[in-house]
Amino acid sequence: MDDPRAQLERERQKTIERLASLTEDFDKVVAASRDSNADDEHDPEGSTIAFERSQLGALTEQAQRTLTEIDAALARVAAGTYATCERCGRPISAERLQARPVVRTCIDCASGR
C-alpha cells in the first residue's frame, strides 16, 4: 500500500482544486443570473439557472465534506490510529483503505455485522 499520508495529501490537493473550480463555476452562474433580468418563476430558462445553481451548491458542499473527511483521516495518521476501526478496534484491511482512504471502520462494522 502507498504511504497513507502521501495518498491522503494527493486526495486533499485534488479536492481543494475541485472545490476551487466548483466555487468559481457557482460564482459565474450567480453573476450571470444577476446580470440578466431573468425571472426564475416566469422565464423558461429560469428553472435551468436555479437548477444549475442548486447542483453546483450541492457539489461544493460535497467537496467540503470530503475535505473534512480527508483532514480527519490525516489526523488519524498522525495519531497512529489510521488503519484501526473506530467501532471495534480491529485493523481495517489495506484493500479497503486503498479503495476508500478516509474510511473509519472495518468492512464488518460498516456492513453492520
CSV table of C-alpha atoms in Angstrom, one decimal:
chain,number,residue,atom,x,y,z
A,1,MET,CA,0.0,0.0,0.0
A,2,ASP,CA,1.1,3.5,-0.8
A,3,ASP,CA,2.1,5.7,2.1
A,4,PRO,CA,-1.3,6.7,3.6
A,5,ARG,CA,-0.2,10.3,4.3
A,6,ALA,CA,1.0,10.8,0.7
A,7,GLN,CA,-2.2,9.3,-0.7
A,8,LEU,CA,-4.4,11.5,1.5
A,9,GLU,CA,-2.3,14.6,0.7
A,10,ARG,CA,-2.8,13.9,-3.0
A,11,GLU,CA,-6.6,13.4,-2.5
A,12,ARG,CA,-6.6,16.6,-0.4
A,13,GLN,CA,-5.0,18.6,-3.1
A,14,LYS,CA,-7.3,17.2,-5.8
A,15,THR,CA,-10.3,18.1,-3.6
A,16,ILE,CA,-9.1,21.6,-3.0
A,17,GLU,CA,-8.7,22.1,-6.7
A,18,ARG,CA,-12.1,20.7,-7.4
A,19,LEU,CA,-13.6,22.9,-4.7
A,20,ALA,CA,-12.0,26.0,-6.2
A,21,SER,CA,-13.3,25.1,-9.6
A,22,LEU,CA,-16.8,24.4,-8.3
A,23,THR,CA,-16.8,27.7,-6.4
A,24,GLU,CA,-15.7,29.6,-9.5
A,25,ASP,CA,-18.4,27.9,-11.6
A,26,PHE,CA,-21.0,28.7,-8.9
A,27,ASP,CA,-19.9,32.4,-8.8
A,28,LYS,CA,-20.2,32.6,-12.6
A,29,VAL,CA,-23.7,31.2,-12.5
A,30,VAL,CA,-24.7,33.6,-9.8
A,31,ALA,CA,-23.1,36.6,-11.6
A,32,ALA,CA,-24.8,35.6,-14.9
A,33,SER,CA,-28.2,35.4,-13.3
A,34,ARG,CA,-27.6,38.7,-11.5
A,35,ASP,CA,-26.6,40.4,-14.7
A,36,SER,CA,-29.6,39.2,-16.6
A,37,ASN,CA,-33.2,40.2,-15.9
A,38,ALA,CA,-34.3,36.6,-15.9
A,39,ASP,CA,-37.3,35.9,-13.7
A,40,ASP,CA,-36.8,32.3,-12.4
A,41,GLU,CA,-40.6,32.0,-11.9
A,42,HIS,CA,-41.7,33.1,-15.3
A,43,ASP,CA,-38.7,32.7,-17.6
A,44,PRO,CA,-38.4,29.2,-19.3
A,45,GLU,CA,-34.6,29.4,-18.7
A,46,GLY,CA,-35.1,30.4,-15.0
A,47,SER,CA,-35.6,26.9,-13.8
A,48,THR,CA,-32.4,25.8,-15.6
A,49,ILE,CA,-30.4,28.6,-13.9
A,50,ALA,CA,-31.9,27.7,-10.5
A,51,PHE,CA,-31.2,24.0,-11.1
A,52,GLU,CA,-27.6,24.7,-12.1
A,53,ARG,CA,-27.0,26.9,-9.1
A,54,SER,CA,-28.5,24.3,-6.8
A,55,GLN,CA,-26.5,21.5,-8.3
A,56,LEU,CA,-23.2,23.4,-8.1
A,57,GLY,CA,-24.1,24.3,-4.5
A,58,ALA,CA,-24.6,20.6,-3.6
A,59,LEU,CA,-21.4,19.6,-5.3
A,60,THR,CA,-19.5,22.3,-3.4
A,61,GLU,CA,-20.9,21.1,-0.1
A,62,GLN,CA,-19.9,17.5,-1.0
A,63,ALA,CA,-16.4,18.6,-1.8
A,64,GLN,CA,-16.2,20.5,1.5
A,65,ARG,CA,-17.4,17.3,3.4
A,66,THR,CA,-14.8,15.3,1.5
A,67,LEU,CA,-12.1,17.7,2.6
A,68,THR,CA,-13.2,17.4,6.2
A,69,GLU,CA,-13.1,13.6,6.0
A,70,ILE,CA,-9.6,13.8,4.5
A,71,ASP,CA,-8.4,16.1,7.2
A,72,ALA,CA,-9.8,13.7,9.8
A,73,ALA,CA,-8.0,10.8,8.2
A,74,LEU,CA,-4.7,12.8,8.2
A,75,ALA,CA,-5.3,13.4,11.9
A,76,ARG,CA,-5.7,9.6,12.4
A,77,VAL,CA,-2.5,9.0,10.5
A,78,ALA,CA,-0.7,11.5,12.9
A,79,ALA,CA,-2.3,9.8,15.9
A,80,GLY,CA,-1.3,6.4,14.8
A,81,THR,CA,-4.9,5.2,14.6
A,82,TYR,CA,-5.4,5.4,10.8
A,83,ALA,CA,-5.8,1.7,10.0
A,84,THR,CA,-7.8,0.9,13.2
A,85,CYS,CA,-11.6,0.5,13.1
A,86,GLU,CA,-13.2,3.2,15.3
A,87,ARG,CA,-16.0,0.9,16.3
A,88,CYS,CA,-14.4,-2.5,17.1
A,89,GLY,CA,-10.7,-1.6,17.3
A,90,ARG,CA,-9.6,-4.2,14.8
A,91,PRO,CA,-7.4,-3.4,11.8
A,92,ILE,CA,-9.0,-2.0,8.6
A,93,SER,CA,-7.8,-4.0,5.6
A,94,ALA,CA,-5.3,-2.4,3.2
A,95,GLU,CA,-7.6,-3.1,0.3
A,96,ARG,CA,-10.5,-1.2,2.0
A,97,LEU,CA,-8.1,1.7,2.8
A,98,GLN,CA,-6.8,1.7,-0.8
A,99,ALA,CA,-10.4,1.9,-2.2
A,100,ARG,CA,-11.6,4.5,0.3
A,101,PRO,CA,-8.7,6.1,2.1
A,102,VAL,CA,-11.0,8.1,4.5
A,103,VAL,CA,-12.9,5.1,6.0
A,104,ARG,CA,-13.2,4.9,9.8
A,105,THR,CA,-14.5,1.4,10.1
A,106,CYS,CA,-13.6,-2.1,9.0
A,107,ILE,CA,-15.8,-3.8,6.5
A,108,ASP,CA,-17.6,-5.9,9.1
A,109,CYS,CA,-18.6,-2.9,11.2
A,110,ALA,CA,-19.6,-0.9,8.0
A,111,SER,CA,-21.9,-3.7,6.9
A,112,GLY,CA,-23.5,-4.0,10.4
A,113,ARG,CA,-22.1,-7.4,11.3
